Every structure is written in C-alpha cells, then in structure tokens.
mmCIF file of C-alpha atoms in Angstrom:
data_model
loop_
_atom_site.group_PDB
_atom_site.id
_atom_site.type_symbol
_atom_site.label_atom_id
_atom_site.label_comp_id
_atom_site.label_asym_id
_atom_site.label_seq_id
_atom_site.Cartn_x
_atom_site.Cartn_y
_atom_site.Cartn_z
ATOM 1 C CA MET B 1 5.829 15.310 30.981
ATOM 2 C CA ASP B 2 5.805 16.495 27.194
ATOM 3 C CA PHE B 3 8.876 14.020 26.431
ATOM 4 C CA LYS B 4 6.914 11.451 28.498
ATOM 5 C CA PHE B 5 4.045 11.434 26.244
ATOM 6 C CA ARG B 6 6.107 11.506 23.156
ATOM 7 C CA THR B 7 7.790 8.876 24.198
ATOM 8 C CA SER B 8 4.424 7.024 25.162
ATOM 9 C CA CYS B 9 3.163 7.612 21.737
ATOM 10 C CA LYS B 10 5.538 5.156 20.339
ATOM 11 C CA HIS B 11 4.487 2.372 22.093
ATOM 12 C CA LYS B 12 0.880 3.010 21.571
ATOM 13 C CA SER B 13 -1.468 1.250 18.733
ATOM 14 C CA ASP B 14 -2.510 3.230 15.737
ATOM 15 C CA GLU B 15 -5.989 2.840 17.446
ATOM 16 C CA GLU B 16 -5.054 4.164 20.550
ATOM 17 C CA LEU B 17 -3.102 7.103 18.658
ATOM 18 C CA MET B 18 -6.640 7.922 16.943
ATOM 19 C CA VAL B 19 -8.376 8.300 20.168
ATOM 20 C CA LEU B 20 -5.826 10.624 21.744
ATOM 21 C CA PHE B 21 -5.648 12.671 18.227
ATOM 22 C CA ALA B 22 -9.361 13.036 18.276
ATOM 23 C CA ARG B 23 -9.000 14.190 21.752
ATOM 24 C CA GLY B 24 -6.964 17.189 20.566
ATOM 25 C CA LYS B 25 -3.455 15.598 21.136
ATOM 26 C CA GLU B 26 -1.205 16.590 18.121
ATOM 27 C CA LYS B 27 1.732 14.666 19.115
ATOM 28 C CA ALA B 28 -0.803 11.447 18.319
ATOM 29 C CA PHE B 29 -1.145 12.334 15.005
ATOM 30 C CA ASN B 30 2.425 13.060 14.395
ATOM 31 C CA GLU B 31 3.290 9.495 15.214
ATOM 32 C CA ILE B 32 0.575 8.555 12.856
ATOM 33 C CA TYR B 33 2.163 10.485 10.172
ATOM 34 C CA LYS B 34 5.451 9.313 10.895
ATOM 35 C CA ARG B 35 4.160 5.810 10.558
ATOM 36 C CA TYR B 36 2.267 5.803 7.465
ATOM 37 C CA SER B 37 3.218 8.766 5.749
ATOM 38 C CA ALA B 38 6.284 6.960 3.540
ATOM 39 C CA LYS B 39 4.431 3.943 2.777
ATOM 40 C CA LEU B 40 1.213 5.792 1.636
ATOM 41 C CA PHE B 41 3.418 8.065 -0.600
ATOM 42 C CA LEU B 42 4.723 5.049 -2.182
ATOM 43 C CA PHE B 43 1.153 3.916 -2.602
ATOM 44 C CA PHE B 44 -0.049 6.971 -4.588
ATOM 45 C CA TYR B 45 3.068 6.895 -6.703
ATOM 46 C CA GLN B 46 2.839 3.845 -7.863
ATOM 47 C CA LYS B 47 -1.280 3.929 -8.356
ATOM 48 C CA LEU B 48 -1.062 7.679 -9.839
ATOM 49 C CA TYR B 49 1.232 7.232 -12.834
ATOM 50 C CA GLN B 50 4.664 7.413 -10.880
ATOM 51 C CA ASP B 51 4.349 11.183 -10.299
ATOM 52 C CA LYS B 52 6.212 12.276 -7.233
ATOM 53 C CA ASP B 53 4.231 15.836 -7.560
ATOM 54 C CA TYR B 54 0.770 14.195 -7.880
ATOM 55 C CA ALA B 55 1.539 11.639 -4.919
ATOM 56 C CA GLU B 56 2.653 14.417 -2.699
ATOM 57 C CA ASP B 57 -0.614 16.089 -3.173
ATOM 58 C CA PHE B 58 -2.418 13.056 -2.385
ATOM 59 C CA LEU B 59 -0.604 12.377 0.337
ATOM 60 C CA GLN B 60 -1.298 15.939 1.823
ATOM 61 C CA ASN B 61 -5.052 15.787 1.039
ATOM 62 C CA LEU B 62 -5.319 11.885 2.715
ATOM 63 C CA PHE B 63 -3.800 13.822 5.947
ATOM 64 C CA LEU B 64 -6.385 16.661 5.849
ATOM 65 C CA LYS B 65 -9.067 14.260 5.469
ATOM 66 C CA ILE B 66 -7.652 11.988 8.385
ATOM 67 C CA ILE B 67 -7.529 15.472 10.706
ATOM 68 C CA GLU B 68 -11.037 16.436 9.723
ATOM 69 C CA LYS B 69 -12.361 12.919 9.887
ATOM 70 C CA ALA B 70 -11.012 11.887 12.912
ATOM 71 C CA HIS B 71 -13.826 11.667 14.993
ATOM 72 C CA LEU B 72 -15.486 8.997 12.424
ATOM 73 C CA PHE B 73 -12.592 6.302 12.930
ATOM 74 C CA ASP B 74 -14.437 3.509 14.721
ATOM 75 C CA THR B 75 -11.867 2.379 17.189
ATOM 76 C CA GLY B 76 -13.330 -1.178 16.999
ATOM 77 C CA LYS B 77 -11.532 -1.462 13.492
ATOM 78 C CA SER B 78 -8.399 -1.630 11.951
ATOM 79 C CA PHE B 79 -6.900 1.882 11.263
ATOM 80 C CA SER B 80 -4.378 0.646 8.626
ATOM 81 C CA SER B 81 -7.594 -0.690 6.766
ATOM 82 C CA TRP B 82 -9.266 2.636 7.192
ATOM 83 C CA ILE B 83 -6.634 4.853 6.214
ATOM 84 C CA TYR B 84 -5.898 2.461 2.837
ATOM 85 C CA THR B 85 -9.668 2.516 2.097
ATOM 86 C CA ILE B 86 -9.388 6.340 1.801
ATOM 87 C CA ALA B 87 -6.529 6.265 0.024
ATOM 88 C CA TYR B 88 -8.000 3.718 -2.496
ATOM 89 C CA ASN B 89 -10.908 5.830 -2.970
ATOM 90 C CA MET B 90 -9.249 8.647 -3.972
ATOM 91 C CA CYS B 91 -7.191 6.646 -6.494
ATOM 92 C CA LYS B 92 -10.611 5.327 -7.501
ATOM 93 C CA ASN B 93 -12.215 8.778 -8.306
ATOM 94 C CA GLU B 94 -9.114 9.785 -9.842
ATOM 95 C CA TYR B 95 -9.279 7.142 -11.963
ATOM 96 C CA ARG B 96 -12.788 7.930 -12.874
ATOM 97 C CA LYS B 97 -11.869 11.622 -13.872
ATOM 98 C CA LYS B 98 -8.959 10.376 -16.194
ATOM 99 C CA VAL B 99 -10.044 8.861 -19.628
ATOM 100 C CA ASP B 100 -7.104 7.805 -20.403
ATOM 101 C CA VAL B 101 -5.330 6.053 -17.513
ATOM 102 C CA LYS B 102 -1.410 5.477 -17.831
ATOM 103 C CA GLU B 103 -0.027 2.184 -16.893
ATOM 104 C CA ILE B 104 -0.142 1.604 -13.050
ATOM 105 C CA SER B 105 3.509 0.092 -12.087
ATOM 106 C CA LEU B 106 5.198 -1.524 -9.154
ATOM 107 C CA ASP B 107 8.555 -0.352 -7.792
ATOM 108 C CA ILE B 108 9.990 -3.724 -8.097
ATOM 109 C CA GLU B 109 12.978 -2.584 -5.713
ATOM 110 C CA GLU B 110 10.339 -2.431 -2.992
ATOM 111 C CA LEU B 111 9.353 -5.995 -3.843
ATOM 112 C CA LYS B 112 12.431 -7.532 -2.890
ATOM 113 C CA HIS B 113 12.020 -7.307 0.698
ATOM 114 C CA ASN B 114 8.336 -9.035 0.856
ATOM 115 C CA LEU B 115 9.118 -11.783 -1.961
ATOM 116 C CA THR B 116 11.361 -14.806 -1.763
ATOM 117 C CA PHE B 117 12.817 -15.085 -4.831
ATOM 118 C CA PRO B 118 13.981 -18.046 -6.603
ATOM 119 C CA SER B 119 16.878 -20.197 -4.853
ATOM 120 C CA ASN B 120 18.537 -20.186 -8.462
ATOM 121 C CA LEU B 121 19.184 -16.434 -8.970
ATOM 122 C CA SER B 122 23.185 -16.709 -8.657
ATOM 123 C CA ASN B 123 24.058 -13.140 -9.008
ATOM 124 C CA GLU B 124 22.733 -9.391 -9.091
ATOM 125 C CA THR B 125 22.178 -9.578 -12.485
ATOM 126 C CA ASP B 126 19.946 -12.671 -12.523
ATOM 127 C CA LEU B 127 17.784 -10.592 -9.450
ATOM 128 C CA THR B 128 18.004 -7.745 -11.611
ATOM 129 C CA LEU B 129 16.616 -9.403 -14.430
ATOM 130 C CA PHE B 130 13.926 -11.454 -12.339
ATOM 131 C CA LYS B 131 12.563 -7.992 -10.847
ATOM 132 C CA LYS B 132 12.303 -6.282 -13.868
ATOM 133 C CA LYS B 133 10.762 -9.260 -15.649
ATOM 134 C CA LEU B 134 8.246 -9.324 -12.560
ATOM 135 C CA GLY B 135 7.365 -5.631 -12.930
ATOM 136 C CA ILE B 136 6.653 -6.102 -16.762
ATOM 137 C CA GLU B 137 4.250 -8.911 -15.777
ATOM 138 C CA LEU B 138 2.673 -7.219 -12.895
ATOM 139 C CA ASN B 139 2.040 -4.031 -15.476
ATOM 140 C CA LYS B 140 -0.256 -6.535 -17.566
ATOM 141 C CA LEU B 141 -2.296 -7.321 -14.835
ATOM 142 C CA ASP B 142 -6.072 -5.697 -14.626
ATOM 143 C CA GLU B 143 -5.964 -2.770 -11.816
ATOM 144 C CA LYS B 144 -7.607 -5.337 -8.934
ATOM 145 C CA HIS B 145 -5.162 -8.126 -9.630
ATOM 146 C CA ASN B 146 -2.415 -5.538 -9.206
ATOM 147 C CA LEU B 147 -3.507 -3.429 -6.490
ATOM 148 C CA THR B 148 -4.475 -6.893 -4.438
ATOM 149 C CA PHE B 149 -0.677 -8.026 -4.993
ATOM 150 C CA THR B 150 0.537 -4.911 -3.901
ATOM 151 C CA LEU B 151 -1.600 -4.083 -0.657
ATOM 152 C CA ARG B 152 -0.225 -7.907 0.476
ATOM 153 C CA TYR B 153 3.282 -7.783 -0.905
ATOM 154 C CA LEU B 154 4.211 -4.530 -0.727
ATOM 155 C CA ASP B 155 2.184 -3.024 1.875
ATOM 156 C CA ASN B 156 1.984 -6.384 3.891
ATOM 157 C CA LEU B 157 -1.753 -5.816 4.730
ATOM 158 C CA SER B 158 -3.476 -8.693 5.972
ATOM 159 C CA ILE B 159 -6.334 -10.597 3.864
ATOM 160 C CA LYS B 160 -9.015 -9.423 6.166
ATOM 161 C CA GLU B 161 -7.830 -5.942 5.390
ATOM 162 C CA ILE B 162 -7.696 -6.025 2.112
ATOM 163 C CA SER B 163 -11.074 -7.153 1.691
ATOM 164 C CA GLU B 164 -12.258 -4.063 3.686
ATOM 165 C CA VAL B 165 -9.830 -1.837 1.376
ATOM 166 C CA MET B 166 -11.268 -3.058 -1.724
ATOM 167 C CA ASP B 167 -14.728 -3.875 -0.286
ATOM 168 C CA CYS B 168 -14.790 -7.333 -1.227
ATOM 169 C CA SER B 169 -14.959 -11.060 0.537
ATOM 170 C CA GLU B 170 -11.869 -12.604 1.985
ATOM 171 C CA GLY B 171 -12.217 -15.305 -0.579
ATOM 172 C CA THR B 172 -12.393 -12.990 -3.283
ATOM 173 C CA VAL B 173 -8.982 -11.733 -2.010
ATOM 174 C CA LYS B 174 -7.630 -15.080 -1.709
ATOM 175 C CA SER B 175 -8.600 -15.887 -5.447
ATOM 176 C CA ARG B 176 -7.032 -13.062 -6.868
ATOM 177 C CA LEU B 177 -3.924 -13.723 -5.041
ATOM 178 C CA PHE B 178 -3.858 -17.264 -6.139
ATOM 179 C CA TYR B 179 -4.751 -16.084 -9.704
ATOM 180 C CA THR B 180 -1.977 -13.344 -9.514
ATOM 181 C CA THR B 181 0.946 -15.624 -8.264
ATOM 182 C CA LYS B 182 -0.170 -18.468 -10.382
ATOM 183 C CA LYS B 183 0.344 -16.263 -13.854
ATOM 184 C CA LEU B 184 3.248 -14.741 -12.614
ATOM 185 C CA SER B 185 4.903 -18.272 -11.774
ATOM 186 C CA LYS B 186 4.100 -19.241 -15.167
ATOM 187 C CA LYS B 187 5.461 -16.170 -16.679
ATOM 188 C CA LEU B 188 8.422 -16.205 -14.894
ATOM 189 C CA LYS B 189 9.192 -19.969 -15.400
ATOM 190 C CA ASN B 190 12.395 -19.364 -16.579
ATOM 191 C CA PHE B 191 13.274 -18.182 -13.047
ATOM 192 C CA LYS B 192 11.561 -21.622 -11.532
ATOM 193 C CA ALA B 193 8.728 -20.650 -9.250
ATOM 194 C CA ILE B 194 8.421 -17.680 -6.868
ATOM 195 C CA LYS B 195 7.301 -18.352 -3.458
ATOM 196 C CA ILE B 196 5.057 -15.873 -2.069
#
C-alpha cells in the first residue's frame, strides 16, 4: 500500500500533491521537495551572492514556509508560481536588509540547456567565450530584467507564472524579455544573434 502510494505520487501534479500534503500525506511533500529543491537552491544561489551556505539556509526556510502554509495554497492556481513567489519575496526582503547588495550573477552552464546558441560557434572554445560574455552582460542588467530572463530561460516558467511571481502584467514580462534579448543581441553581435 505504501509503495503503491509512493509510486502514484510521481504521476500527480504539483497541485494534487499539495492537496494530499495538506491532508497529512508526508510522501506528497517529499515528492514536491524532489521536484523543486535543486531548482530553488540554484535560484537562491544565483540571487543571494553565490553563497552556498546562504542558499541552503534560504532553501530550508522556504520549505519550512511551505510546510507551515500548505493550507493557504489555492489549488486553482499554479504551484510553481506560488513557490517562486515566496522565494522571490524572500530575496526581496533580503535585499532590503542589505545596504550593499553584491552583483547577482547567473550560472551560465545551466543556460546552455535553455538557449539556442549561435550556429557559428564552431568549437568548445567559442561556446565558452560566448557563455562568459553572456554572463557578464546579464550581470550588467538591473535586477528586474535579470530575474525575468532567469525565470524564463533558466527556470522555464511561463510568461503568466513570471507575471504572478513578479506581481506585474504579462505585457510587462514580455516587454522586459524583449528589451533584454534585444540588448543581449547587440552586446553579443560578434557571435551573431542569439535565438531565445
């Protein structure tokens, strides 16, 4: 029976798992943790000064919040939007506490799976140079544009989910993505255009 329940958890949506967890099914929470812990660790690591210990602390606190507030989750909405909204708000609160916020950078290694790189990158050296330059240019962007780009192309959130996380309209999200990709394309013109 226990094995059957564990197996069935893997096939349930995030929203269904949250309903089960709110009813006391711990295995449902374990499945949620498996699905989101690595992605959200990377999210915190990128946004919080590339400090591993910091990211782990924030990840633990995030999942404690999920445990404590499971009953507040609206099953008619997207779980991924909900969890990223909480994570984003945790980062915003942290930024407010810090007077001197360090540069926020993006793990470019992770981006290679989510971007279509220029076709003229003939070898590994070209690709490495491209990723390095992309990372430098992303770090020059303000937090909102950097984060919008990260949520879309690294965390694979939809436009709608990003608008919920960042509490802005879908049009604003599209505008930020357009602005960011246009700017990156100009800065990376030596590599031709990036297709996003």
